[in-house]
Amino acid sequence: MATVNAFFLVSAILLIFTGFIDAAVKKKEDSLGDKVSQMTEWNNKKAVIRMNGDKFRQYVKTTPKNYSVIVMLTALQAQRQCSVCKQANDEYTILANSWRYYQQYSNKLFFAMVDYDEGSDVFSSMKINTAPVFMHFPAKGKPKKGDTLDIHRVGFSAEQIAKWVAERTDINIRVFRPTNYSGTLALALLFALIGGLLYLKRNNLEFLYNKTVWGGLALFVIFAMTSGQMWNHIRGPPVMHKNPSTGQINYIHGSSQGQFIAETYIVFFLNAAVVGGFVLLNEANSVKGDPGKKRILSMVGLGFVAIFFSLLLSVFRSKYQGYPYSFLFK
Amino acid sequence: MLVLSIAAILSFSTRLFSVLRFESVIHEFDPYFNYRTTRYLTEEGFYSFHNWFDDRAWYPLGRIIGGTIYPGLMVTSAVFYHALWFFNITIDIRNVCVFLAPMFSSFTTLVTYWFTKELKDAGAGLVAAAMIAIVPGYISRSVAGSYDNEGIAIFCMLLTYALWIKSVKTGSLFWSCLCALAYFYMVSSWGGYVFLINLIPLHVLALMLTGRFSHRIYVAYSAVYCIGTILSMQISFVGFQPVQSSEHMAALGVFGLCQMHAFIDYVRSKLSVEQFNILFRSIVLMGAVVSLSVAAIGTATGKISPWTGRFYSLLDPSYAKNNIPIIASVSEHQPTTWSSFYFDLQMLTIMFPAGLYFCFNRLTDANIFIIMYGVTSIYFAGVMVRLMLVLAPVMCILSGIGVSSTLNTYMKNLDVSRKDKKTSKKNVDHTYPFKNEVATGVVFLVTAFLITYTFHCTWVTSEAYSSPSIVLSARAGDGGRIIFDDFREAYYWLRHNTPEDAKVMSWWDYGYQITAMANRTILVDNNTWNNTHISRVGQAMASTEDKAYEIMRELDVNYVLVIFGGLTGYSSDDINKFLWMVRIGGSTDRGAHIKEADYYTPQGEFRIDKEGSPTLLNCLMYKMCYYRFGEVYTEGGKPTGYDRVRNAEIGNKNFDLDVLEEAYTTEHWLVRIYKVKDLDNRGA
């Protein structure tokens, strides 16, 4: 009798236990299916799923999980002043959009982001105190060292992130950049402007034959080239350099290997001034009018030439240490 | 005349700094190839030179030299050499080559004088000649020892331009034919002739647009284009390009336009006005349609090849950066900073626009040409540093015009004798008070400018452009000079101590020098025409010893040569170039296992010390450079094996080489040569 009781007890416990387990398993299965469908639904609304701390813990960190999540931990709020985060965000969104509208889109990979102000606990729990950080949370297991994108080495362009994603998840995403129409638009605008001008002046096209106009144009091109604008166009240097420790602003690059945009404009102006001085010097002679004016003009021209050339020379000296010559001032 | 001869002698002598400091030796890398070909030409004669297939370079592929170079330079040197020997003045061919460039720069001075005299007057000519004698932009490529195409190309270019201006001004067939001959000389000497063949048509077009077209220009251009193009196609390297490639199409187009324009003028003089108008309109329409369709069909079917990458990158400067990294990486192809302009041209950058302004004031056919030359060359010089060379002459010419005009204007106001001043004061007066002082001031200023210019140019030439780069020098602690002649030491070791058919593997920079001085077969050289072969060498340098050994056996390599600067602090050594070897090595299929990322530390730095990536510390290049270096004390207070260029102690010190054995290391460890061991004996 006792054994039968015991037997019943044990089997009851076993039944209940399996019932629990069953329920638990079903719950797990349901919850995985729920999670996936929830993520897919969010993804349908936005390519990059925005998460706070709780969502992050529930959908990214806890099992069951059969999908990979790429998470961008960033700080996009204005008071954080993280300009890199904004650029990275743009690139990330391009990539996420490319994935979203990709033919081989599946629910095995999702793109998410956590902003510091919405999920600071996430940052602290993973001991991250820089932004942006791109991490990959694989379907199985914990993220390893390679699951954090090394931005310092490869950057955060959409193509680089895609390459990294392909390395970690074997899913190749083709990056679609939305076509940049600004170039064509600018060109079309320019043509329209020129066409309009020509049309307006169609009765009087004399200005095309005016020597001075062409002369001025040629001089402008020359000044632009000699002041290094082409270098700026190809290399894209910064406008100026602010020394972070002393706060001093440098307009002129310290060495001869580089230049700042501000510096090129200064040189442009100096060149133009010197040439203007020369022109004045010579025009002064042929100006009709009272003699005093001629004298003033030529002296002004002379002064221009001397002073601005010395300035030019001193700017040059500051770039080439060891250059031994100077004109009027050092 | 005296001034002119002084200028010519000055231009010759200012280029001799390196000969005086070191010796009469050929500089850099490319000139060694030119020197070798010139030597071959003088020894073997023109026909074998023209048909030369070189099997000692790019082993096992070889290189067709006869058909892939511009022979003008070599032929010129050979002519001088034979002429001198004819008169029993026996100068060695090397000295002829070394001093050819300075001599041609004297000739350039003379031609510049003549050219500017045609444009303006003798005074401007003298100033321009004096300026071009010392302008650093031109000196940099024509010092004694820099035996390169540009040395004579500038002379040819200016000669062609001067003859062109002369033929435009006179309209005579004689000058046009001379111009065509000069153009042929130019085509034979430099690839930059494309600039000429586009500038001259552009000039004709500009003249047409400004209504200055006349029979003189018609005669001049037709003669120059026809004869010049036919002559230029005689150079095998140019071949049929003048009628097939887009770079020459402008000339053809303008030629056609010229004919039409002249024909229309002729017809206009014969017909009445209405008939003429109808005919004119229909012809223009038909002509435009026909030519456009021909051009479109030609480009679409590929008969007319599009702009090649090198020239296209001049028109669209960002093209090279985005699409062709090899072109973008050459240091001479970089864009120009403003300080480079100023460094090379100083005064001229400001006198040049002033001179341009003067030209605009009195426009003539010739002036239009020089204005166009100026503007186009300054654009190209802004895009590519190397083309500063093309800009230098026109800067000198226009500045000469500018200076001479200014001086002319103000010299008139200078009164020489004080006595007359008092008497003429009454009746003069459209001049102004104190004119004498102002004029003196102006003259004084211009003179001061010219003097600063001279000082600057000589300083720049002496400091920056006179190093032969095959012989280095440094100041010792006690002020004396130490000469590093390691390169020649190593090449001559190779020449005397290796078998005749030995094959040497090194990075492509040193290829020309090895063939010229060591006279051994090499795998890759500066011509860089075959990227896959270079990539194979890069793979060998970047792999471990066993993998590299397979590649070296495949390519039959007997000796390997590396440049190492760690002991002396020479920073253009192979370790600093190593990343390029990795990149190029990994860029082809067989090198796909070479990834640049493997050679960096986990933090992304390129380090050679203990923290460095193990792939780097075990690759062939590392081992060859640092073999036995771990036992050497380089600097006081630092441990052994301290690399003075990277400023770090090397990470992998005591290792042995398995497949190589050290053959020779030069005195200052700059060049290290290793012999590739043969296969092991079976059964050992």
Coordinates of C-alpha atoms in Angstrom, one line a residue, chain A residues 217-223 225-226 230, chain B residues 157 161 192 194-203 206 307 314-315 336 341 352 356 360 367-384 387-392 394-395 398:
Chain A
L217 CA 39.1 85.2 -65.7
A218 CA 42.6 84.0 -66.6
L219 CA 44.1 85.8 -63.6
F220 CA 41.5 84.2 -61.3
V221 CA 42.3 80.8 -62.6
I222 CA 46.0 81.4 -62.1
F223 CA 45.5 82.7 -58.5
M225 CA 46.0 77.3 -58.9
T226 CA 49.0 79.0 -57.4
M230 CA 43.7 71.8 -56.5
Chain B
M157 CA 59.3 72.0 -76.6
Y161 CA 56.9 76.7 -79.8
G192 CA 54.7 65.0 -72.9
V194 CA 50.7 65.3 -76.1
F195 CA 50.6 68.7 -74.4
L196 CA 52.0 70.3 -77.6
I197 CA 49.8 68.5 -80.0
N198 CA 46.8 69.7 -78.0
L199 CA 48.0 73.3 -77.3
I200 CA 48.8 74.2 -80.9
P201 CA 45.3 73.2 -82.1
L202 CA 43.7 75.0 -79.2
H203 CA 45.6 78.1 -80.1
A206 CA 41.2 80.4 -80.2
W307 CA 41.7 58.8 -72.9
L314 CA 44.9 65.2 -65.4
L315 CA 41.5 66.3 -66.6
T336 CA 50.8 70.7 -55.7
F341 CA 54.9 76.6 -56.3
F352 CA 53.6 85.8 -64.0
L356 CA 49.8 88.0 -68.4
F360 CA 46.1 91.1 -72.5
N367 CA 50.3 86.7 -77.3
I368 CA 47.2 84.7 -77.3
F369 CA 49.3 81.6 -77.7
I370 CA 51.4 82.4 -74.7
I371 CA 48.4 83.3 -72.6
M372 CA 46.8 79.9 -73.4
Y373 CA 50.1 78.1 -72.7
G374 CA 50.3 79.8 -69.4
V375 CA 46.8 79.1 -68.2
T376 CA 46.8 75.5 -69.3
S377 CA 50.2 74.7 -67.9
I378 CA 49.4 76.3 -64.5
Y379 CA 46.3 74.1 -64.3
F380 CA 48.3 71.0 -65.0
A381 CA 51.0 72.0 -62.7
G382 CA 48.4 72.4 -59.9
V383 CA 47.2 68.8 -60.5
M384 CA 50.6 67.1 -60.7
L387 CA 54.4 69.1 -64.4
M388 CA 55.8 72.1 -62.7
L389 CA 58.6 71.5 -65.2
V390 CA 56.3 72.5 -68.0
L391 CA 55.2 75.5 -66.2
A392 CA 58.6 76.9 -65.5
V394 CA 56.2 79.9 -69.6
M395 CA 56.5 81.5 -66.1
L398 CA 55.7 85.9 -69.0

